[in-house]
PDB file of N, CA and C in Angstrom:
ATOM      1  N   MET A   1     -76.151   4.787  -6.831  1.00 59.00           N
ATOM      2  CA  MET A   1     -75.909   4.450  -8.109  1.00 59.00           C
ATOM      3  C   MET A   1     -75.374   5.753  -8.927  1.00 59.00           C
ATOM      4  N   ALA A   2     -76.674   6.616  -8.883  1.00 64.00           N
ATOM      5  CA  ALA A   2     -76.624   8.012  -9.391  1.00 64.00           C
ATOM      6  C   ALA A   2     -75.312   8.342  -9.308  1.00 64.00           C
ATOM      7  N   ALA A   3     -75.150   8.451  -7.790  1.00 69.00           N
ATOM      8  CA  ALA A   3     -73.467   9.440  -7.101  1.00 69.00           C
ATOM      9  C   ALA A   3     -72.119   8.686  -8.302  1.00 69.00           C
ATOM     10  N   ASP A   4     -72.615   7.476  -8.325  1.00 93.00           N
ATOM     11  CA  ASP A   4     -71.040   6.588  -8.667  1.00 93.00           C
ATOM     12  C   ASP A   4     -71.323   7.383 -10.634  1.00 93.00           C
ATOM     13  N   LEU A   5     -72.318   7.950 -11.224  1.00 94.00           N
ATOM     14  CA  LEU A   5     -72.708   7.998 -12.748  1.00 94.00           C
ATOM     15  C   LEU A   5     -72.326   9.336 -12.531  1.00 94.00           C
ATOM     16  N   GLU A   6     -72.330  10.325 -11.557  1.00 93.00           N
ATOM     17  CA  GLU A   6     -71.957  11.615 -11.458  1.00 93.00           C
ATOM     18  C   GLU A   6     -70.414  11.834 -11.420  1.00 93.00           C
ATOM     19  N   GLU A   7     -70.113  11.072 -10.466  1.00 94.00           N
ATOM     20  CA  GLU A   7     -68.510  11.339 -10.080  1.00 94.00           C
ATOM     21  C   GLU A   7     -67.883  10.319 -11.235  1.00 94.00           C
ATOM     22  N   LYS A   8     -68.298   9.581 -11.662  1.00 96.00           N
ATOM     23  CA  LYS A   8     -67.230   9.291 -12.965  1.00 96.00           C
ATOM     24  C   LYS A   8     -67.640   9.839 -14.191  1.00 96.00           C
ATOM     25  N   THR A   9     -68.635  10.430 -14.415  1.00 97.00           N
ATOM     26  CA  THR A   9     -69.134  11.594 -15.943  1.00 97.00           C
ATOM     27  C   THR A   9     -67.867  12.819 -15.508  1.00 97.00           C
ATOM     28  N   ASP A  10     -67.732  13.274 -13.846  1.00 95.00           N
ATOM     29  CA  ASP A  10     -67.208  14.499 -13.985  1.00 95.00           C
ATOM     30  C   ASP A  10     -65.591  14.017 -14.022  1.00 95.00           C
ATOM     31  N   ARG A  11     -65.298  12.757 -13.395  1.00 96.00           N
ATOM     32  CA  ARG A  11     -63.806  12.449 -13.710  1.00 96.00           C
ATOM     33  C   ARG A  11     -63.054  12.489 -15.013  1.00 96.00           C
ATOM     34  N   TYR A  12     -64.350  11.867 -15.945  1.00 97.00           N
ATOM     35  CA  TYR A  12     -64.005  11.463 -17.379  1.00 97.00           C
ATOM     36  C   TYR A  12     -63.660  12.559 -18.082  1.00 97.00           C
ATOM     37  N   GLY A  13     -64.574  14.031 -17.363  1.00 98.00           N
ATOM     38  CA  GLY A  13     -64.628  15.328 -18.448  1.00 98.00           C
ATOM     39  C   GLY A  13     -63.187  15.466 -18.076  1.00 98.00           C
ATOM     40  N   GLU A  14     -62.575  15.529 -16.452  1.00 97.00           N
ATOM     41  CA  GLU A  14     -61.524  16.005 -16.085  1.00 97.00           C
ATOM     42  C   GLU A  14     -60.282  15.384 -17.155  1.00 97.00           C
ATOM     43  N   LEU A  15     -60.282  14.060 -17.063  1.00 96.00           N
ATOM     44  CA  LEU A  15     -59.551  13.374 -18.193  1.00 96.00           C
ATOM     45  C   LEU A  15     -58.927  13.896 -19.277  1.00 96.00           C
ATOM     46  N   LEU A  16     -60.183  14.067 -20.124  1.00 97.00           N
ATOM     47  CA  LEU A  16     -60.333  14.261 -21.597  1.00 97.00           C
ATOM     48  C   LEU A  16     -59.636  15.583 -22.018  1.00 97.00           C
ATOM     49  N   ALA A  17     -60.182  16.760 -20.901  1.00 98.00           N
ATOM     50  CA  ALA A  17     -59.552  18.253 -21.048  1.00 98.00           C
ATOM     51  C   ALA A  17     -58.357  17.668 -20.415  1.00 98.00           C
ATOM     52  N   GLU A  18     -57.440  17.401 -19.462  1.00 97.00           N
ATOM     53  CA  GLU A  18     -56.098  17.299 -19.432  1.00 97.00           C
ATOM     54  C   GLU A  18     -55.764  16.971 -20.892  1.00 97.00           C
ATOM     55  N   ALA A  19     -55.865  15.423 -21.323  1.00 97.00           N
ATOM     56  CA  ALA A  19     -55.408  14.664 -22.217  1.00 97.00           C
ATOM     57  C   ALA A  19     -54.959  15.545 -23.582  1.00 97.00           C
ATOM     58  N   LEU A  20     -56.266  16.843 -23.317  1.00 98.00           N
ATOM     59  CA  LEU A  20     -56.222  17.509 -24.540  1.00 98.00           C
ATOM     60  C   LEU A  20     -55.456  18.299 -24.337  1.00 98.00           C
ATOM     61  N   GLU A  21     -54.944  18.574 -23.088  1.00 97.00           N
ATOM     62  CA  GLU A  21     -53.730  19.614 -22.844  1.00 97.00           C
ATOM     63  C   GLU A  21     -51.941  19.302 -23.252  1.00 97.00           C
ATOM     64  N   GLU A  22     -52.096  17.823 -23.011  1.00 96.00           N
ATOM     65  CA  GLU A  22     -50.702  17.197 -22.709  1.00 96.00           C
ATOM     66  C   GLU A  22     -50.480  16.537 -24.363  1.00 96.00           C
ATOM     67  N   ALA A  23     -51.034  16.290 -25.294  1.00 97.00           N
ATOM     68  CA  ALA A  23     -51.364  15.919 -26.812  1.00 97.00           C
ATOM     69  C   ALA A  23     -50.845  17.084 -27.358  1.00 97.00           C
ATOM     70  N   GLU A  24     -49.419  16.568 -28.280  1.00 96.00           N
ATOM     71  CA  GLU A  24     -49.211  17.904 -29.332  1.00 96.00           C
ATOM     72  C   GLU A  24     -49.187  16.869 -30.600  1.00 96.00           C
ATOM     73  N   VAL A  25     -49.580  17.189 -31.606  1.00 97.00           N
ATOM     74  CA  VAL A  25     -49.757  17.068 -32.718  1.00 97.00           C
ATOM     75  C   VAL A  25     -48.432  16.523 -33.046  1.00 97.00           C
ATOM     76  N   ALA A  26     -47.459  15.059 -33.851  1.00 97.00           N
ATOM     77  CA  ALA A  26     -46.325  14.667 -33.650  1.00 97.00           C
ATOM     78  C   ALA A  26     -45.962  15.119 -35.469  1.00 97.00           C
ATOM     79  N   PRO A  27     -46.508  14.626 -35.963  1.00 97.00           N
ATOM     80  CA  PRO A  27     -46.443  14.665 -37.611  1.00 97.00           C
ATOM     81  C   PRO A  27     -45.691  16.074 -38.056  1.00 97.00           C
ATOM     82  N   ARG A  28     -44.783  16.548 -39.154  1.00 96.00           N
ATOM     83  CA  ARG A  28     -44.230  17.742 -39.722  1.00 96.00           C
ATOM     84  C   ARG A  28     -45.825  18.323 -40.067  1.00 96.00           C
ATOM     85  N   ASP A  29     -45.945  20.113 -39.891  1.00 96.00           N
ATOM     86  CA  ASP A  29     -46.435  20.641 -40.306  1.00 96.00           C
ATOM     87  C   ASP A  29     -46.642  20.266 -41.537  1.00 96.00           C
ATOM     88  N   GLY A  30     -47.919  20.687 -42.592  1.00 96.00           N
ATOM     89  CA  GLY A  30     -48.285  20.253 -44.202  1.00 96.00           C
ATOM     90  C   GLY A  30     -48.453  19.109 -44.641  1.00 96.00           C
ATOM     91  N   THR A  31     -48.284  17.767 -43.903  1.00 97.00           N
ATOM     92  CA  THR A  31     -48.277  16.648 -44.230  1.00 97.00           C
ATOM     93  C   THR A  31     -49.796  16.237 -44.048  1.00 97.00           C
ATOM     94  N   PRO A  32     -49.987  15.287 -44.626  1.00 97.00           N
ATOM     95  CA  PRO A  32     -51.310  14.310 -45.053  1.00 97.00           C
ATOM     96  C   PRO A  32     -51.417  14.541 -43.033  1.00 97.00           C
ATOM     97  N   MET A  33     -50.133  13.424 -42.597  1.00 97.00           N
ATOM     98  CA  MET A  33     -50.742  12.926 -41.362  1.00 97.00           C
ATOM     99  C   MET A  33     -50.739  13.717 -40.206  1.00 97.00           C
ATOM    100  N   ALA A  34     -50.410  14.973 -40.141  1.00 98.00           N
ATOM    101  CA  ALA A  34     -50.151  16.394 -39.873  1.00 98.00           C
ATOM    102  C   ALA A  34     -51.690  16.615 -39.681  1.00 98.00           C
ATOM    103  N   ASP A  35     -52.553  16.867 -40.882  1.00 97.00           N
ATOM    104  CA  ASP A  35     -53.848  16.808 -41.688  1.00 97.00           C
ATOM    105  C   ASP A  35     -54.681  15.955 -40.433  1.00 97.00           C
ATOM    106  N   ALA A  36     -54.174  14.955 -40.754  1.00 97.00           N
ATOM    107  CA  ALA A  36     -55.237  13.618 -39.850  1.00 97.00           C
ATOM    108  C   ALA A  36     -55.135  13.881 -38.266  1.00 97.00           C
ATOM    109  N   ALA A  37     -54.234  14.406 -37.816  1.00 98.00           N
ATOM    110  CA  ALA A  37     -53.942  14.417 -36.628  1.00 98.00           C
ATOM    111  C   ALA A  37     -54.694  15.461 -35.985  1.00 98.00           C
ATOM    112  N   ASP A  38     -54.760  16.401 -36.613  1.00 98.00           N
ATOM    113  CA  ASP A  38     -55.495  17.886 -36.424  1.00 98.00           C
ATOM    114  C   ASP A  38     -57.033  17.313 -36.596  1.00 98.00           C
ATOM    115  N   GLU A  39     -57.435  16.821 -37.319  1.00 97.00           N
ATOM    116  CA  GLU A  39     -58.689  16.096 -37.299  1.00 97.00           C
ATOM    117  C   GLU A  39     -59.187  15.297 -35.911  1.00 97.00           C
ATOM    118  N   CYS A  40     -58.422  14.416 -35.639  1.00 97.00           N
ATOM    119  CA  CYS A  40     -58.453  13.761 -34.393  1.00 97.00           C
ATOM    120  C   CYS A  40     -58.421  14.530 -33.188  1.00 97.00           C
ATOM    121  N   TYR A  41     -57.888  15.357 -33.362  1.00 98.00           N
ATOM    122  CA  TYR A  41     -57.726  16.401 -32.458  1.00 98.00           C
ATOM    123  C   TYR A  41     -59.138  17.078 -32.168  1.00 98.00           C
ATOM    124  N   GLU A  42     -59.204  17.895 -33.002  1.00 98.00           N
ATOM    125  CA  GLU A  42     -61.046  18.644 -33.315  1.00 98.00           C
ATOM    126  C   GLU A  42     -61.765  17.573 -32.803  1.00 98.00           C
ATOM    127  N   MET A  43     -61.665  16.179 -33.307  1.00 98.00           N
ATOM    128  CA  MET A  43     -62.979  15.817 -32.937  1.00 98.00           C
ATOM    129  C   MET A  43     -63.078  15.275 -31.621  1.00 98.00           C
ATOM    130  N   ALA A  44     -61.689  15.147 -30.670  1.00 98.00           N
ATOM    131  CA  ALA A  44     -61.724  14.925 -29.068  1.00 98.00           C
ATOM    132  C   ALA A  44     -62.358  16.172 -28.918  1.00 98.00           C
ATOM    133  N   ARG A  45     -61.624  17.449 -29.280  1.00 98.00           N
ATOM    134  CA  ARG A  45     -62.402  18.549 -28.528  1.00 98.00           C
ATOM    135  C   ARG A  45     -63.536  18.965 -28.704  1.00 98.00           C
ATOM    136  N   SER A  46     -64.490  18.441 -29.728  1.00 98.00           N
ATOM    137  CA  SER A  46     -66.006  18.751 -29.992  1.00 98.00           C
ATOM    138  C   SER A  46     -66.395  17.922 -29.227  1.00 98.00           C
ATOM    139  N   TYR A  47     -66.056  16.712 -29.181  1.00 98.00           N
ATOM    140  CA  TYR A  47     -66.388  15.797 -27.921  1.00 98.00           C
ATOM    141  C   TYR A  47     -66.457  16.292 -26.039  1.00 98.00           C
ATOM    142  N   LEU A  48     -65.741  16.880 -26.384  1.00 98.00           N
ATOM    143  CA  LEU A  48     -65.291  17.434 -24.859  1.00 98.00           C
ATOM    144  C   LEU A  48     -66.442  18.884 -24.508  1.00 98.00           C
ATOM    145  N   GLU A  49     -66.943  19.190 -25.943  1.00 98.00           N
ATOM    146  CA  GLU A  49     -67.782  20.163 -25.613  1.00 98.00           C
ATOM    147  C   GLU A  49     -69.593  19.929 -25.685  1.00 98.00           C
ATOM    148  N   ASP A  50     -69.244  18.934 -26.743  1.00 98.00           N
ATOM    149  CA  ASP A  50     -70.627  18.274 -26.492  1.00 98.00           C
ATOM    150  C   ASP A  50     -70.813  17.963 -25.142  1.00 98.00           C
ATOM    151  N   GLY A  51     -70.171  16.664 -24.300  1.00 98.00           N
ATOM    152  CA  GLY A  51     -70.182  16.473 -23.273  1.00 98.00           C
ATOM    153  C   GLY A  51     -70.474  17.290 -21.853  1.00 98.00           C
ATOM    154  N   ARG A  52     -69.656  18.501 -21.830  1.00 98.00           N
ATOM    155  CA  ARG A  52     -69.797  19.926 -21.100  1.00 98.00           C
ATOM    156  C   ARG A  52     -71.306  20.041 -21.486  1.00 98.00           C
ATOM    157  N   HIS A  53     -71.759  20.384 -22.929  1.00 98.00           N
ATOM    158  CA  HIS A  53     -72.979  20.536 -23.053  1.00 98.00           C
ATOM    159  C   HIS A  53     -74.080  19.166 -21.970  1.00 98.00           C
ATOM    160  N   PHE A  54     -74.356  18.476 -22.592  1.00 98.00           N
ATOM    161  CA  PHE A  54     -75.053  17.204 -21.873  1.00 98.00           C
ATOM    162  C   PHE A  54     -74.930  17.602 -20.173  1.00 98.00           C
ATOM    163  N   ARG A  55     -73.600  17.631 -19.908  1.00 97.00           N
ATOM    164  CA  ARG A  55     -73.726  17.762 -18.375  1.00 97.00           C
ATOM    165  C   ARG A  55     -74.349  18.711 -17.974  1.00 97.00           C
ATOM    166  N   GLU A  56     -74.238  20.247 -18.142  1.00 97.00           N
ATOM    167  CA  GLU A  56     -75.054  21.331 -18.034  1.00 97.00           C
ATOM    168  C   GLU A  56     -76.754  21.040 -18.302  1.00 97.00           C
ATOM    169  N   ASP A  57     -76.834  20.163 -19.100  1.00 97.00           N
ATOM    170  CA  ASP A  57     -78.497  19.865 -19.730  1.00 97.00           C
ATOM    171  C   ASP A  57     -79.042  18.803 -18.445  1.00 97.00           C
ATOM    172  N   GLY A  58     -77.764  18.503 -17.707  1.00 96.00           N
ATOM    173  CA  GLY A  58     -78.433  17.226 -16.855  1.00 96.00           C
ATOM    174  C   GLY A  58     -78.081  15.904 -17.386  1.00 96.00           C
ATOM    175  N   ASP A  59     -77.790  15.477 -18.091  1.00 97.00           N
ATOM    176  CA  ASP A  59     -77.532  14.449 -19.255  1.00 97.00           C
ATOM    177  C   ASP A  59     -76.469  14.088 -19.124  1.00 97.00           C
ATOM    178  N   PRO A  60     -75.962  13.253 -17.841  1.00 96.00           N
ATOM    179  CA  PRO A  60     -74.806  12.486 -17.606  1.00 96.00           C
ATOM    180  C   PRO A  60     -74.192  11.333 -18.425  1.00 96.00           C
ATOM    181  N   VAL A  61     -75.283  10.391 -19.071  1.00 97.00           N
ATOM    182  CA  VAL A  61     -75.404   9.425 -19.582  1.00 97.00           C
ATOM    183  C   VAL A  61     -74.590   9.758 -21.206  1.00 97.00           C
ATOM    184  N   ASN A  62     -75.255  10.849 -21.612  1.00 98.00           N
ATOM    185  CA  ASN A  62     -74.364  11.303 -22.963  1.00 98.00           C
ATOM    186  C   ASN A  62     -73.441  12.266 -22.830  1.00 98.00           C
ATOM    187  N   ALA A  63     -73.007  12.868 -21.503  1.00 98.00           N
ATOM    188  CA  ALA A  63     -72.031  13.446 -21.444  1.00 98.00           C
ATOM    189  C   ALA A  63     -71.180  12.100 -21.124  1.00 98.00           C
ATOM    190  N   LEU A  64     -71.213  11.719 -20.383  1.00 98.00           N
ATOM    191  CA  LEU A  64     -69.902  10.502 -19.922  1.00 98.00           C
ATOM    192  C   LEU A  64     -69.730   9.847 -21.977  1.00 98.00           C
ATOM    193  N   ALA A  65     -70.508   9.234 -22.132  1.00 98.00           N
ATOM    194  CA  ALA A  65     -70.248   8.911 -23.633  1.00 98.00           C
ATOM    195  C   ALA A  65     -69.225   9.613 -24.497  1.00 98.00           C
ATOM    196  N   SER A  66     -69.799  11.044 -24.473  1.00 98.00           N
ATOM    197  CA  SER A  66     -69.124  12.305 -25.225  1.00 98.00           C
ATOM    198  C   SER A  66     -67.927  11.987 -24.572  1.00 98.00           C
ATOM    199  N   PHE A  67     -67.525  12.269 -23.098  1.00 98.00           N
ATOM    200  CA  PHE A  67     -65.962  12.375 -22.838  1.00 98.00           C
ATOM    201  C   PHE A  67     -65.279  10.800 -23.251  1.00 98.00           C
ATOM    202  N   SER A  68     -66.112   9.833 -23.254  1.00 97.00           N
ATOM    203  CA  SER A  68     -65.331   8.604 -23.402  1.00 97.00           C
ATOM    204  C   SER A  68     -64.832   8.316 -25.128  1.00 97.00           C
ATOM    205  N   TYR A  69     -65.787   9.037 -25.978  1.00 98.00           N
ATOM    206  CA  TYR A  69     -65.235   9.058 -27.308  1.00 98.00           C
ATOM    207  C   TYR A  69     -64.514   9.569 -28.063  1.00 98.00           C
ATOM    208  N   GLY A  70     -64.531  11.159 -27.231  1.00 98.00           N
ATOM    209  CA  GLY A  70     -63.614  11.927 -26.962  1.00 98.00           C
ATOM    210  C   GLY A  70     -61.939  11.488 -26.752  1.00 98.00           C
ATOM    211  N   HIS A  71     -61.847  10.896 -25.582  1.00 97.00           N
ATOM    212  CA  HIS A  71     -60.696  10.393 -25.111  1.00 97.00           C
ATOM    213  C   HIS A  71     -60.182   9.175 -26.088  1.00 97.00           C
ATOM    214  N   ALA A  72     -60.665   8.311 -26.671  1.00 96.00           N
ATOM    215  CA  ALA A  72     -60.470   7.068 -27.528  1.00 96.00           C
ATOM    216  C   ALA A  72     -59.524   7.896 -28.738  1.00 96.00           C
ATOM    217  N   TRP A  73     -60.825   8.931 -29.739  1.00 97.00           N
ATOM    218  CA  TRP A  73     -59.742   9.373 -30.168  1.00 97.00           C
ATOM    219  C   TRP A  73     -58.054  10.061 -30.135  1.00 97.00           C
ATOM    220  N   LEU A  74     -58.260  10.658 -28.802  1.00 96.00           N
ATOM    221  CA  LEU A  74     -56.768  10.904 -28.270  1.00 96.00           C
ATOM    222  C   LEU A  74     -55.880   9.998 -28.355  1.00 96.00           C
ATOM    223  N   ASP A  75     -56.474   8.818 -27.973  1.00 95.00           N
ATOM    224  CA  ASP A  75     -56.314   7.395 -27.311  1.00 95.00           C
ATOM    225  C   ASP A  75     -55.465   6.631 -28.723  1.00 95.00           C
ATOM    226  N   ALA A  76     -56.175   6.787 -29.652  1.00 95.00           N
ATOM    227  CA  ALA A  76     -56.003   5.680 -30.683  1.00 95.00           C
ATOM    228  C   ALA A  76     -54.858   6.569 -31.882  1.00 95.00           C
ATOM    229  N   GLY A  77     -54.945   7.947 -31.564  1.00 96.00           N
ATOM    230  CA  GLY A  77     -54.130   9.246 -32.547  1.00 96.00           C
ATOM    231  C   GLY A  77     -52.889   8.442 -31.754  1.00 96.00           C
ATOM    232  N   ALA A  78     -52.465   8.786 -30.786  1.00 95.00           N
ATOM    233  CA  ALA A  78     -51.229   8.717 -30.047  1.00 95.00           C
ATOM    234  C   ALA A  78     -50.559   7.200 -30.184  1.00 95.00           C
ATOM    235  N   ARG A  79     -51.697   6.136 -30.240  1.00 94.00           N
ATOM    236  CA  ARG A  79     -51.214   4.486 -30.529  1.00 94.00           C
ATOM    237  C   ARG A  79     -50.537   4.337 -31.975  1.00 94.00           C
ATOM    238  N   ILE A  80     -50.867   5.401 -33.069  1.00 95.00           N
ATOM    239  CA  ILE A  80     -50.370   5.130 -34.584  1.00 95.00           C
ATOM    240  C   ILE A  80     -49.340   6.651 -34.963  1.00 95.00           C
ATOM    241  N   GLY A  81     -49.060   7.214 -33.684  1.00 95.00           N
ATOM    242  CA  GLY A  81     -48.070   8.478 -33.916  1.00 95.00           C
ATOM    243  C   GLY A  81     -48.434   9.933 -34.089  1.00 95.00           C
ATOM    244  N   LEU A  82     -49.711   9.934 -34.368  1.00 97.00           N
ATOM    245  CA  LEU A  82     -50.604  11.299 -34.403  1.00 97.00           C
ATOM    246  C   LEU A  82     -49.891  11.893 -33.463  1.00 97.00           C
ATOM    247  N   PHE A  83     -49.672  11.936 -32.327  1.00 97.00           N
ATOM    248  CA  PHE A  83     -49.410  13.186 -31.455  1.00 97.00           C
ATOM    249  C   PHE A  83     -48.327  12.108 -29.814  1.00 97.00           C
ATOM    250  N   ASP A  84     -47.341  13.094 -30.219  1.00 95.00           N
ATOM    251  CA  ASP A  84     -46.879  13.073 -29.057  1.00 95.00           C
ATOM    252  C   ASP A  84     -47.594  12.772 -27.398  1.00 95.00           C
ATOM    253  N   VAL A  85     -47.206  12.406 -26.509  1.00 95.00           N
ATOM    254  CA  VAL A  85     -47.991  11.978 -25.440  1.00 95.00           C
ATOM    255  C   VAL A  85     -47.159  11.707 -24.256  1.00 95.00           C
ATOM    256  N   PRO A  86     -47.357  12.266 -23.149  1.00 92.00           N
ATOM    257  CA  PRO A  86     -46.559  11.228 -22.012  1.00 92.00           C
ATOM    258  C   PRO A  86     -46.906   9.872 -21.903  1.00 92.00           C
ATOM    259  N   THR A  87     -45.656   9.296 -21.986  1.00 87.00           N
ATOM    260  CA  THR A  87     -46.225   7.865 -21.795  1.00 87.00           C
ATOM    261  C   THR A  87     -46.253   6.937 -20.537  1.00 87.00           C
ATOM    262  N   GLU A  88     -45.786   7.840 -19.706  1.00 88.00           N
ATOM    263  CA  GLU A  88     -46.180   7.626 -17.987  1.00 88.00           C
ATOM    264  C   GLU A  88     -47.651   8.706 -17.624  1.00 88.00           C
ATOM    265  N   GLY A  89     -48.189   7.278 -16.650  1.00 86.00           N
ATOM    266  CA  GLY A  89     -49.135   8.512 -15.856  1.00 86.00           C
ATOM    267  C   GLY A  89     -50.303   7.487 -16.494  1.00 86.00           C
ATOM    268  N   HIS A  90     -51.405   8.379 -16.178  1.00 88.00           N
ATOM    269  CA  HIS A  90     -52.503   7.607 -16.375  1.00 88.00           C
ATOM    270  C   HIS A  90     -53.964   8.007 -17.420  1.00 88.00           C
ATOM    271  N   LEU A  91     -53.233   9.269 -18.182  1.00 90.00           N
ATOM    272  CA  LEU A  91     -53.702   9.867 -19.724  1.00 90.00           C
ATOM    273  C   LEU A  91     -54.027   8.852 -20.920  1.00 90.00           C
ATOM    274  N   PHE A  92     -53.054   8.079 -20.830  1.00 88.00           N
ATOM    275  CA  PHE A  92     -52.870   7.397 -22.330  1.00 88.00           C
ATOM    276  C   PHE A  92     -52.569   6.150 -22.334  1.00 88.00           C
ATOM    277  N   THR A  93     -53.035   5.029 -23.148  1.00 85.00           N
ATOM    278  CA  THR A  93     -52.492   3.943 -23.245  1.00 85.00           C
ATOM    279  C   THR A  93     -51.594   3.082 -24.303  1.00 85.00           C
ATOM    280  N   VAL A  94     -50.053   3.762 -24.414  1.00 76.00           N
ATOM    281  CA  VAL A  94     -49.468   3.599 -25.223  1.00 76.00           C
ATOM    282  C   VAL A  94     -48.413   3.213 -24.541  1.00 76.00           C
TER     283      VAL A  94
END
């Protein structure tokens, strides 16, 4: 079971990093929606960093949770139009 957790944690970390690279803020600069997109993006990026920290400290459970939360911020933002994201593939549920 530990090997499954290790693999899943690594996979989710890579998935979040890739999703952050692909997500682009959709609303026009200077609008409240652009500010909301920036905040969502920053939350996702922060969770990626937290997850990497947990992973380095040998805590794959909290790393996996952090990676999952981070991706949820991006996915939710994409669903409500804060981000332009690829509609094909495995990164987003849009």
